[in-house]
Amino acid sequence: MNGGNSSDNLRALEAQVAELKLKLEDMDNKNPSNKLSMVVFSGEMDKILAALVIATGATAMGMEAVMFFTFWGTPVLRDKRKKAGKKDLMGRMFGAMLPKGTGEVKLSRMNMGGMGTAMMKSLMKKKNVASLEQMLEMAEELGVRIFVCEMSMDLMGFKREEMIDYNGITFCGVAKFLEEAKDSRVQLFI
Amino acid sequence: MNGGNSSDNLRALEAQVAELKLKLEDMDNKNPSNKLSMVVFSGEMDKILAALVIATGATAMGMEAVMFFTFWGTPVLRDKRKKAGKKDLMGRMFGAMLPKGTGEVKLSRMNMGGMGTAMMKSLMKKKNVASLEQMLEMAEELGVRIFVCEMSMDLMGFKREEMIDYNGITFCGVAKFLEEAKDSRVQLFI
Amino acid sequence: MNGGNSSDNLRALEAQVAELKLKLEDMDNKNPSNKLSMVVFSGEMDKILAALVIATGATAMGMEAVMFFTFWGTPVLRDKRKKAGKKDLMGRMFGAMLPKGTGEVKLSRMNMGGMGTAMMKSLMKKKNVASLEQMLEMAEELGVRIFVCEMSMDLMGFKREEMIDYNGITFCGVAKFLEEAKDSRVQLFI
């Protein structure tokens, strides 16, 4: 092997290394972020509690967290102090029958006409577990992002003006959730 | 440094680059595909709706989607026009008590003796949300793959001949689901 | 190009390759392990069955599996032969109303005053599906790791001394679960 060949080989190798570098960067870009995405489908107190504990826990660990509220999860984000404008009959019925905000949600089991839920609330206070209201505030401070499913809002007749004030709250469809989920290390359906 | 050493070094480097390339390919192969895998355990209308919206949404975005129907999810895939052969007592009981196909599923909340479910169906129509039947057809067209849990079929006494016609429907065990889930960027249990 | 330049180029390339190697190792370390993490939130027979089938299935396929029992999932891990020490009124109420161990869990649907659950148990036996008790033993043998949520234990007044003997059972918070989930290829909330 002479110097000339060697220099050809070197150039060939340089090209290979450049290619590898690009491929590596491409792979790195496609790798999911240090993020948690969850669908909050259920609107019961215990599940909302679990969802908020996991989401705030994730941000406390330095992860991003995204909560996508859909179906029974959506009424939980209503602000009890706000009034929606005119609604049709169905919208009024859903509005009246579903919990208005985190204060009205019930346990999925052992609700016992509200007694179980009241017991759980008093227990949480006694054991220094934050209430749903406080956790939602914490989530906002910690930068947990909240998405609300537009299809669910539309089906149940909820309006944006009756939802809570929450920094960066976004109304969107399933595609937006999937984009976040694809780029997340952890995904949960709650 | 003379030419000879340089050429030795070059050869050593070539070997290193070849090794890196293999390692990179190996990592790339192990990386999950742009795929969504979900377990559809629940058989209620609202959860089946969510599952189908997510699965068809994923394929519309260019992802693969796999739905693994198990437990209460399995009766939903029965074809109401089909009859199963002879069943034992238990099989007949499960067959009679569980919904036969997407047309008979009920809301998990606010069913109110069927009134809530009927309301939701009429709302979906009014708001131009596809029915479960239509969504299942859409899923088939979009290439969503459907797996059915054999253990659940066996437990509940369902037979293959009473299940819907669906392109590529596969009857399998949990291992098949886990293989798909492992190779997916998003996994959900619904 | 002369030999000197070539050798400079070679050294530059060696540095690049070394850098690529480090980056590749770093990416490989950040990649999730061949592991499944699940939150077992629900305490019903059918969901516990699904969770255990998936977890033992995963280990049988060579994956690691971690189950994080929280909320309604926690009472299922109580040992019916064990007695807890003194409890306050709330703790005694939760203790009495929630299932004590896998033997007392009920179906989430079609329980029919216990008849449905009894039917399902006899069906599982007939169809050679392992009982929850047997599956839990299998899980232990296969090395499925079990975490129990301390917040849930505290809220419901459960004590460590009333929980089952299980190799490596760990009492911990949500951060521990998230660490495992982040490092897992599959995550589920059941």
Coordinates of C-alpha atoms in Angstrom, one line a residue:
Chain A
M1 CA 0.0 0.0 0.0
N2 CA 1.4 3.4 -0.9
G3 CA 0.7 6.9 0.4
G4 CA -1.7 7.7 -2.5
N5 CA -3.9 4.7 -1.8
S6 CA -3.8 5.5 1.9
S7 CA -5.1 9.0 1.3
D8 CA -7.9 7.6 -0.9
N9 CA -8.8 5.2 1.9
L10 CA -8.7 8.0 4.3
R11 CA -11.1 10.1 2.3
A12 CA -13.4 7.1 1.9
L13 CA -13.3 6.6 5.7
E14 CA -14.0 10.3 6.3
A15 CA -17.2 10.0 4.1
Q16 CA -18.3 7.0 6.1
V17 CA -17.8 8.7 9.4
A18 CA -19.7 11.8 8.2
E19 CA -22.5 9.4 7.2
L20 CA -22.5 7.7 10.5
K21 CA -22.7 11.0 12.3
L22 CA -25.8 12.0 10.3
K23 CA -27.4 8.7 11.0
L24 CA -26.7 9.0 14.7
E25 CA -28.2 12.5 14.8
D26 CA -31.2 11.3 13.0
M27 CA -31.7 8.5 15.4
D28 CA -31.2 10.8 18.3
N29 CA -33.9 13.2 17.0
K30 CA -36.3 10.3 16.6
N31 CA -35.8 9.1 20.1
P32 CA -38.6 10.0 22.5
S33 CA -38.2 13.0 24.8
N34 CA -38.0 12.7 28.6
K35 CA -41.8 13.2 28.7
L36 CA -44.9 11.5 30.0
S37 CA -48.2 11.7 28.1
M38 CA -51.4 10.5 29.5
V39 CA -55.0 10.3 28.4
V40 CA -57.4 11.2 31.3
F41 CA -60.5 9.5 30.1
S42 CA -62.0 8.7 33.5
G43 CA -63.6 11.4 35.5
E44 CA -63.7 9.8 38.9
M45 CA -62.0 11.3 41.9
D46 CA -59.6 8.4 42.5
K47 CA -58.4 8.2 38.9
I48 CA -58.0 12.0 38.6
L49 CA -56.0 11.9 41.8
A50 CA -53.8 9.2 40.4
A51 CA -53.3 11.1 37.2
L52 CA -52.4 14.3 38.9
V53 CA -50.0 12.5 41.3
I54 CA -48.2 10.9 38.4
A55 CA -48.1 14.1 36.3
T56 CA -46.8 16.3 39.1
G57 CA -44.4 13.6 40.2
A58 CA -43.0 13.4 36.7
T59 CA -42.4 17.2 36.4
A60 CA -40.8 17.1 39.9
M61 CA -38.4 14.5 38.5
G62 CA -37.5 16.8 35.6
M63 CA -39.7 15.1 33.0
E64 CA -42.2 17.0 30.8
A65 CA -45.8 16.0 31.4
V66 CA -48.8 16.3 29.2
M67 CA -52.4 15.5 30.2
F68 CA -55.0 15.0 27.5
F69 CA -58.5 15.2 29.1
T70 CA -61.2 13.4 27.1
F71 CA -64.7 12.1 27.6
W72 CA -65.6 11.8 31.4
G73 CA -62.4 13.7 32.1
T74 CA -63.5 16.9 30.5
P75 CA -66.3 18.0 32.9
V76 CA -63.7 17.9 35.7
L77 CA -62.0 20.8 34.1
R78 CA -65.0 23.1 34.3
D79 CA -64.8 26.1 36.6
K80 CA -67.7 26.0 39.0
R81 CA -67.7 29.8 39.2
K82 CA -68.1 30.2 35.5
K83 CA -71.3 30.1 33.5
A84 CA -71.6 28.9 29.9
G85 CA -73.7 30.8 27.4
K86 CA -76.9 29.3 25.8
K87 CA -76.9 25.5 25.5
D88 CA -79.3 23.2 23.8
L89 CA -81.3 20.6 25.8
M90 CA -78.6 17.9 25.6
G91 CA -75.9 20.3 26.6
R92 CA -77.9 21.4 29.6
M93 CA -78.5 17.7 30.6
F94 CA -74.9 16.7 30.4
G95 CA -73.9 20.0 32.1
A96 CA -76.3 19.2 35.0
M97 CA -75.5 15.5 35.4
L98 CA -71.7 15.6 35.2
P99 CA -69.4 17.0 38.0
K100 CA -68.7 20.6 37.6
G101 CA -65.0 20.8 38.5
T102 CA -62.7 18.8 40.7
G103 CA -64.8 19.6 43.8
E104 CA -67.7 17.5 42.6
V105 CA -66.0 14.3 41.4
K106 CA -66.8 11.0 43.1
L107 CA -64.9 7.8 43.9
S108 CA -65.3 5.1 41.3
R109 CA -65.9 2.6 44.1
M110 CA -67.3 2.8 47.7
N111 CA -68.9 6.1 46.9
M112 CA -71.9 5.0 49.0
G113 CA -74.1 7.9 48.1
G114 CA -71.3 10.4 48.6
M115 CA -70.2 9.2 52.1
G116 CA -67.2 7.3 50.8
T117 CA -66.0 10.3 48.8
A118 CA -66.4 12.6 51.8
M119 CA -64.5 10.1 53.9
M120 CA -61.7 10.0 51.3
K121 CA -61.5 13.8 51.2
S122 CA -61.3 14.0 55.0
L123 CA -58.6 11.3 55.0
M124 CA -56.6 13.1 52.4
K125 CA -56.6 16.2 54.5
K126 CA -55.6 14.3 57.6
K127 CA -52.8 12.5 55.8
N128 CA -51.5 15.7 54.2
V129 CA -52.4 14.6 50.7
A130 CA -53.1 17.6 48.6
S131 CA -56.7 18.0 47.4
L132 CA -57.5 17.8 43.6
E133 CA -57.8 21.6 43.6
Q134 CA -54.4 22.1 45.1
M135 CA -52.9 19.5 42.9
L136 CA -54.2 21.2 39.8
E137 CA -52.7 24.4 41.0
M138 CA -49.4 22.6 41.6
A139 CA -49.6 21.1 38.1
E140 CA -49.9 24.5 36.6
E141 CA -47.0 25.9 38.6
L142 CA -44.8 22.9 37.7
G143 CA -45.7 23.4 34.0
V144 CA -47.8 20.3 33.4
R145 CA -49.5 20.9 30.0
I146 CA -53.2 20.3 29.7
F147 CA -55.0 19.5 26.5
V148 CA -58.7 19.2 26.2
C149 CA -60.4 16.9 23.6
E150 CA -62.5 19.1 21.3
M151 CA -64.7 16.2 20.2
S152 CA -65.7 15.4 23.8
M153 CA -66.4 19.1 24.5
D154 CA -68.5 19.2 21.4
L155 CA -70.4 15.9 22.2
M156 CA -71.2 17.0 25.7
G157 CA -71.9 20.5 24.8
F158 CA -69.2 22.1 27.0
K159 CA -67.9 25.5 26.0
R160 CA -64.5 27.0 26.4
E161 CA -65.8 29.8 28.5
E162 CA -66.8 27.5 31.2
M163 CA -63.4 25.8 31.6
I164 CA -60.9 26.6 34.2
D165 CA -58.2 29.2 33.7
Y166 CA -55.0 27.2 33.3
N167 CA -51.8 28.5 31.8
G168 CA -51.5 27.2 28.3
I169 CA -54.6 25.1 28.3
T170 CA -55.1 23.9 24.7
F171 CA -58.2 22.6 22.9
C172 CA -57.3 20.0 20.3
G173 CA -58.0 16.7 18.7
V174 CA -56.5 13.2 19.0
A175 CA -53.7 13.9 16.5
K176 CA -52.2 16.4 18.8
F177 CA -52.2 13.8 21.6
L178 CA -50.6 11.2 19.4
E179 CA -47.8 13.5 18.4
E180 CA -47.0 14.1 22.0
A181 CA -47.3 10.4 22.9
K182 CA -45.0 9.3 20.1
D183 CA -42.4 11.7 21.4
S184 CA -42.8 10.5 25.1
R185 CA -41.0 7.8 27.0
V186 CA -44.1 7.0 29.1
Q187 CA -47.7 6.9 27.9
L188 CA -50.7 6.0 30.1
F189 CA -54.5 5.8 29.5
I190 CA -56.3 6.5 32.8
Chain B
M1 CA 5.1 9.1 12.3
N2 CA 5.9 7.5 9.0
G3 CA 3.6 6.2 6.2
G4 CA 3.7 2.6 7.5
N5 CA 2.4 3.6 10.9
S6 CA -0.2 5.9 9.4
S7 CA -1.5 3.1 7.3
D8 CA -1.7 0.8 10.3
N9 CA -3.6 3.5 12.1
L10 CA -5.9 3.9 9.2
R11 CA -6.7 0.2 9.1
A12 CA -7.4 0.2 12.9
L13 CA -9.7 3.2 12.4
E14 CA -11.5 1.4 9.5
A15 CA -12.2 -1.5 11.8
Q16 CA -13.5 0.8 14.5
V17 CA -15.8 2.6 12.0
A18 CA -17.1 -0.8 10.7
E19 CA -17.9 -1.8 14.3
L20 CA -19.7 1.5 15.0
K21 CA -21.8 1.0 11.9
L22 CA -22.9 -2.4 13.1
K23 CA -23.7 -1.2 16.5
L24 CA -25.7 1.7 15.1
E25 CA -27.7 -0.7 12.9
D26 CA -28.3 -3.0 15.8
M27 CA -29.6 -0.1 17.9
D28 CA -31.8 1.1 15.0
N29 CA -33.2 -2.4 14.7
K30 CA -34.0 -2.5 18.4
N31 CA -35.7 0.9 18.3
P32 CA -39.5 0.7 18.4
S33 CA -41.4 1.2 15.2
N34 CA -43.7 4.1 14.5
K35 CA -46.6 2.0 15.9
L36 CA -49.3 2.2 18.5
S37 CA -50.4 -0.9 20.4
M38 CA -53.4 -1.0 22.6
V39 CA -55.1 -3.5 24.8
V40 CA -58.9 -3.1 24.5
F41 CA -60.0 -4.7 27.8
S42 CA -63.1 -2.7 28.4
G43 CA -66.2 -3.4 26.4
E44 CA -68.2 -0.2 27.0
M45 CA -69.3 2.1 24.3
D46 CA -67.3 5.1 25.5
K47 CA -64.0 3.2 25.8
I48 CA -64.5 1.4 22.5
L49 CA -65.1 4.8 20.9
A50 CA -61.9 6.2 22.4
A51 CA -59.9 3.2 21.3
L52 CA -61.2 3.4 17.7
V53 CA -60.7 7.2 17.5
I54 CA -57.1 6.8 18.7
A55 CA -56.3 3.8 16.5
T56 CA -57.8 5.3 13.3
G57 CA -56.2 8.7 14.2
A58 CA -52.8 7.0 14.5
T59 CA -53.1 5.3 11.1
A60 CA -54.3 8.6 9.6
M61 CA -51.0 10.1 10.9
G62 CA -48.9 7.4 9.2
M63 CA -48.4 5.2 12.2
E64 CA -49.2 1.5 12.4
A65 CA -51.9 0.6 14.8
V66 CA -52.6 -2.7 16.6
M67 CA -55.7 -3.4 18.8
F68 CA -55.6 -6.4 21.1
F69 CA -59.2 -7.2 22.2
T70 CA -59.4 -9.1 25.5
F71 CA -61.9 -9.9 28.2
W72 CA -65.0 -7.5 28.0
G73 CA -63.6 -6.2 24.7
T74 CA -64.1 -9.6 22.9
P75 CA -67.9 -9.8 22.7
V76 CA -67.9 -6.4 21.0
L77 CA -66.3 -8.1 18.0
R78 CA -69.1 -10.6 17.5
D79 CA -71.1 -10.3 14.4
K80 CA -74.8 -10.0 15.3
R81 CA -75.8 -11.7 12.0
K82 CA -73.7 -14.8 12.7
K83 CA -74.6 -17.8 14.8
A84 CA -72.2 -19.9 16.8
G85 CA -72.5 -23.7 16.8
K86 CA -73.3 -25.7 19.9
K87 CA -72.3 -24.1 23.2
D88 CA -72.3 -25.4 26.8
L89 CA -74.4 -23.7 29.4
M90 CA -71.8 -21.2 30.5
G91 CA -71.0 -20.3 26.9
R92 CA -74.7 -19.7 26.3
M93 CA -75.0 -17.5 29.4
F94 CA -72.0 -15.4 28.5
G95 CA -73.3 -15.2 25.0
A96 CA -76.7 -14.0 26.1
M97 CA -75.6 -11.5 28.7
L98 CA -72.8 -9.7 26.9
P99 CA -73.3 -7.3 24.0
K100 CA -73.3 -8.9 20.6
G101 CA -71.3 -6.5 18.5
T102 CA -70.7 -2.7 18.5
G103 CA -74.4 -2.0 18.2
E104 CA -75.2 -3.3 21.7
V105 CA -72.5 -1.8 23.8
K106 CA -73.5 0.6 26.6
L107 CA -71.9 3.7 28.2
S108 CA -69.8 3.0 31.3
R109 CA -71.6 5.9 33.0
M110 CA -74.9 7.6 32.6
N111 CA -76.3 4.6 30.8
M112 CA -79.6 5.1 32.7
G113 CA -81.3 2.0 31.6
G114 CA -80.1 2.6 28.0
M115 CA -81.4 6.1 27.7
G116 CA -78.0 7.7 28.2
T117 CA -76.5 5.4 25.5
A118 CA -79.3 6.2 23.1
M119 CA -78.8 9.9 23.7
M120 CA -75.0 9.6 23.1
K121 CA -75.7 7.7 19.8
S122 CA -78.1 10.4 18.6
L123 CA -75.6 13.1 19.7
M124 CA -72.8 11.4 17.8
K125 CA -74.9 11.4 14.7
K126 CA -75.9 15.0 15.1
K127 CA -72.3 16.1 15.6
N128 CA -71.0 14.0 12.7
V129 CA -69.0 11.7 14.8
A130 CA -68.9 8.3 13.1
S131 CA -70.7 5.4 14.8
L132 CA -68.7 2.5 16.2
E133 CA -69.8 0.4 13.2
Q134 CA -68.5 3.0 10.8
M135 CA -65.3 3.4 12.7
L136 CA -64.6 -0.3 12.6
E137 CA -65.0 -0.2 8.9
M138 CA -62.7 2.8 8.7
A139 CA -60.2 1.0 10.8
E140 CA -60.3 -1.9 8.4
E141 CA -59.8 0.3 5.4
L142 CA -56.9 2.2 7.1
G143 CA -55.2 -1.1 7.9
V144 CA -55.6 -1.1 11.7
R145 CA -54.7 -4.7 12.8
I146 CA -57.0 -6.5 15.2
F147 CA -55.9 -9.3 17.5
V148 CA -58.4 -11.2 19.6
C149 CA -57.3 -12.9 22.9
E150 CA -57.8 -16.6 22.6
M151 CA -57.9 -17.1 26.4
S152 CA -60.8 -14.7 26.7
M153 CA -62.6 -16.4 23.8
D154 CA -62.1 -19.7 25.5
L155 CA -63.2 -18.5 28.9
M156 CA -66.4 -16.9 27.6
G157 CA -67.1 -19.6 25.2
F158 CA -67.0 -17.4 22.0
K159 CA -66.2 -19.2 18.8
R160 CA -64.3 -17.8 15.8
E161 CA -67.3 -18.4 13.5
E162 CA -69.4 -15.8 15.4
M163 CA -66.8 -13.0 15.1
I164 CA -66.9 -10.2 12.6
D165 CA -65.3 -10.5 9.2
Y166 CA -62.3 -8.2 9.4
N167 CA -59.3 -8.2 7.1
G168 CA -56.4 -10.0 8.8
I169 CA -58.2 -10.5 12.2
T170 CA -55.9 -12.8 14.3
F171 CA -56.6 -15.0 17.2
C172 CA -53.6 -15.1 19.6
G173 CA -52.2 -15.0 23.1
V174 CA -50.6 -12.4 25.2
A175 CA -47.1 -13.1 23.8
K176 CA -48.2 -11.8 20.4
F177 CA -49.4 -8.6 22.0
L178 CA -46.2 -8.1 24.0
E179 CA -44.1 -8.6 20.9
E180 CA -46.1 -5.8 19.1
A181 CA -46.1 -3.6 22.2
K182 CA -42.3 -3.9 22.6
D183 CA -41.9 -2.7 19.1
S184 CA -44.3 0.2 19.5
R185 CA -43.7 3.9 20.4
V186 CA -47.0 4.1 22.1
Q187 CA -48.9 1.5 24.2
L188 CA -52.2 1.9 26.0
F189 CA -54.5 -0.3 28.1
I190 CA -58.1 0.8 27.6
Chain C
M1 CA -1.8 16.1 -0.4
N2 CA 1.4 14.9 1.4
G3 CA 2.0 12.3 4.1
G4 CA 2.0 14.9 6.9
N5 CA -1.4 16.3 6.0
S6 CA -2.8 12.8 5.7
S7 CA -1.6 12.0 9.2
D8 CA -3.2 15.2 10.5
N9 CA -6.4 14.2 8.8
L10 CA -6.1 10.8 10.2
R11 CA -5.8 12.1 13.7
A12 CA -8.8 14.4 13.3
L13 CA -10.8 11.5 12.1
E14 CA -9.7 9.4 15.0
A15 CA -11.0 12.1 17.3
Q16 CA -14.3 12.1 15.5
V17 CA -14.7 8.4 15.7
A18 CA -14.0 8.4 19.4
E19 CA -16.6 11.1 19.8
L20 CA -19.2 9.1 17.8
K21 CA -18.4 6.1 20.0
L22 CA -19.1 8.0 23.2
K23 CA -22.3 9.5 21.7
L24 CA -23.5 6.0 20.7
E25 CA -22.8 4.6 24.1
D26 CA -24.7 7.5 25.7
M27 CA -27.7 6.9 23.5
D28 CA -27.6 3.2 24.2
N29 CA -27.6 3.9 27.9
K30 CA -30.6 6.2 27.6
N31 CA -32.5 3.6 25.6
P32 CA -35.2 1.9 27.6
S33 CA -34.6 -1.6 28.9
N34 CA -36.5 -4.7 27.7
K35 CA -38.9 -4.1 30.5
L36 CA -42.6 -3.8 31.2
S37 CA -43.9 -1.4 33.9
M38 CA -47.5 -1.3 34.9
V39 CA -49.6 0.6 37.4
V40 CA -52.2 -1.8 38.9
F41 CA -54.8 0.8 40.1
S42 CA -57.9 -1.4 39.7
G43 CA -58.6 -4.0 42.2
E44 CA -61.2 -6.1 40.3
M45 CA -60.7 -9.8 39.6
D46 CA -60.7 -9.4 35.8
K47 CA -58.2 -6.5 35.8
I48 CA -55.9 -8.2 38.2
L49 CA -56.1 -11.3 36.1
A50 CA -55.2 -9.3 33.0
A51 CA -52.3 -7.6 34.8
L52 CA -50.8 -10.9 36.0
V53 CA -51.2 -12.6 32.7
I54 CA -49.4 -9.7 31.0
A55 CA -46.6 -9.5 33.7
T56 CA -45.9 -13.3 33.8
G57 CA -46.2 -13.4 30.0
A58 CA -43.6 -10.7 29.7
T59 CA -41.1 -12.5 32.0
A60 CA -41.7 -15.7 30.1
M61 CA -40.6 -13.9 27.0
G62 CA -37.4 -12.7 28.7
M63 CA -38.6 -9.2 29.6
E64 CA -38.3 -7.7 33.1
A65 CA -41.7 -6.9 34.6
V66 CA -42.6 -4.4 37.3
M67 CA -46.1 -4.1 38.9
F68 CA -46.8 -1.0 40.9
F69 CA -50.0 -1.6 43.0
T70 CA -51.8 1.5 44.0
F71 CA -55.3 2.6 45.2
W72 CA -57.8 -0.3 44.8
G73 CA -55.0 -2.5 43.8
T74 CA -53.3 -2.4 47.2
P75 CA -55.9 -4.4 49.3
V76 CA -55.5 -7.3 46.9
L77 CA -52.0 -7.8 48.2
R78 CA -53.1 -8.3 51.7
D79 CA -52.6 -11.7 53.2
K80 CA -55.8 -13.1 54.5
R81 CA -54.0 -15.1 57.2
K82 CA -52.2 -12.0 58.6
K83 CA -53.6 -9.6 61.1
A84 CA -52.7 -5.9 61.3
G85 CA -52.1 -4.2 64.6
K86 CA -54.3 -1.5 66.0
K87 CA -56.0 0.7 63.4
D88 CA -58.2 3.8 63.7
L89 CA -61.8 3.8 62.7
M90 CA -61.2 4.7 59.1
G91 CA -58.5 2.1 58.7
R92 CA -60.9 -0.5 60.2
M93 CA -63.6 0.5 57.8
F94 CA -61.4 0.3 54.7
G95 CA -60.0 -2.9 56.0
A96 CA -63.4 -4.4 56.3
M97 CA -64.9 -3.2 53.1
L98 CA -62.1 -3.9 50.7
P99 CA -61.2 -7.4 49.5
K100 CA -58.6 -9.1 51.7
G101 CA -56.3 -10.8 49.2
T102 CA -56.7 -12.2 45.7
G103 CA -59.3 -14.7 47.0
E104 CA -61.9 -12.0 47.7
V105 CA -61.7 -9.8 44.5
K106 CA -64.8 -9.5 42.4
L107 CA -65.5 -9.1 38.7
S108 CA -65.9 -5.5 37.5
R109 CA -69.0 -6.5 35.5
M110 CA -71.5 -9.3 35.8
N111 CA -70.6 -9.9 39.4
M112 CA -74.3 -10.5 40.1
G113 CA -74.0 -10.6 43.9
G114 CA -70.9 -12.8 43.6
M115 CA -72.5 -15.4 41.3
G116 CA -70.7 -14.1 38.2
T117 CA -67.4 -14.1 40.0
A118 CA -67.9 -17.7 41.3
M119 CA -68.8 -18.7 37.7
M120 CA -65.7 -17.1 36.3
K121 CA -63.5 -18.9 39.0
S122 CA -65.0 -22.3 38.1
L123 CA -64.6 -21.6 34.4
M124 CA -60.9 -20.7 34.9
K125 CA -60.4 -24.0 36.7
K126 CA -62.2 -25.9 34.0
K127 CA -60.3 -24.2 31.2
N128 CA -56.9 -24.7 33.0
V129 CA -56.4 -21.0 33.5
A130 CA -54.3 -20.5 36.7
S131 CA -56.1 -18.8 39.6
L132 CA -54.9 -15.4 40.9
E133 CA -53.3 -17.1 43.8
Q134 CA -51.3 -19.4 41.6
M135 CA -50.5 -16.6 39.2
L136 CA -49.1 -14.5 42.0
E137 CA -46.9 -17.4 43.0
M138 CA -45.8 -17.9 39.4
A139 CA -45.0 -14.1 39.2
E140 CA -42.8 -14.5 42.2
E141 CA -41.0 -17.4 40.8
L142 CA -40.5 -15.7 37.4
G143 CA -39.1 -12.7 39.2
V144 CA -41.9 -10.2 38.5
R145 CA -41.1 -7.3 40.9
I146 CA -43.9 -5.8 43.0
F147 CA -44.0 -2.3 44.3
V148 CA -46.7 -1.0 46.6
C149 CA -47.8 2.6 46.7
E150 CA -47.1 4.0 50.2
M151 CA -49.6 6.9 49.8
S152 CA -52.4 4.4 49.1
M153 CA -51.4 2.2 52.1
D154 CA -51.3 5.3 54.3
L155 CA -54.7 6.6 53.0
M156 CA -56.5 3.3 53.4
G157 CA -54.8 2.5 56.7
F158 CA -53.0 -0.7 55.5
K159 CA -49.9 -1.8 57.3
R160 CA -46.9 -3.6 56.0
E161 CA -47.4 -6.5 58.4
E162 CA -50.7 -7.4 56.8
M163 CA -49.3 -7.7 53.2
I164 CA -48.4 -10.9 51.5
D165 CA -44.9 -12.4 51.7
Y166 CA -43.4 -11.8 48.3
N167 CA -39.8 -11.9 47.4
G168 CA -38.5 -8.3 47.1
I169 CA -41.8 -6.6 47.6
T170 CA -41.0 -2.8 47.9
F171 CA -43.0 0.0 49.5
C172 CA -42.4 3.2 47.6
G173 CA -43.8 6.4 46.0
V174 CA -44.7 7.5 42.5
A175 CA -41.1 8.6 41.8
K176 CA -39.9 5.0 42.0
F177 CA -42.5 3.9 39.5
L178 CA -41.7 6.7 37.1
E179 CA -38.0 5.8 37.2
E180 CA -38.9 2.2 36.1
A181 CA -41.5 3.3 33.6
K182 CA -39.0 5.7 31.9
D183 CA -36.6 2.8 31.5
S184 CA -39.3 0.5 30.1
R185 CA -40.3 -0.4 26.5
V186 CA -43.9 -1.0 27.6
Q187 CA -46.0 0.9 30.2
L188 CA -49.6 0.2 31.0
F189 CA -52.1 1.7 33.5
I190 CA -54.6 -1.1 34.5

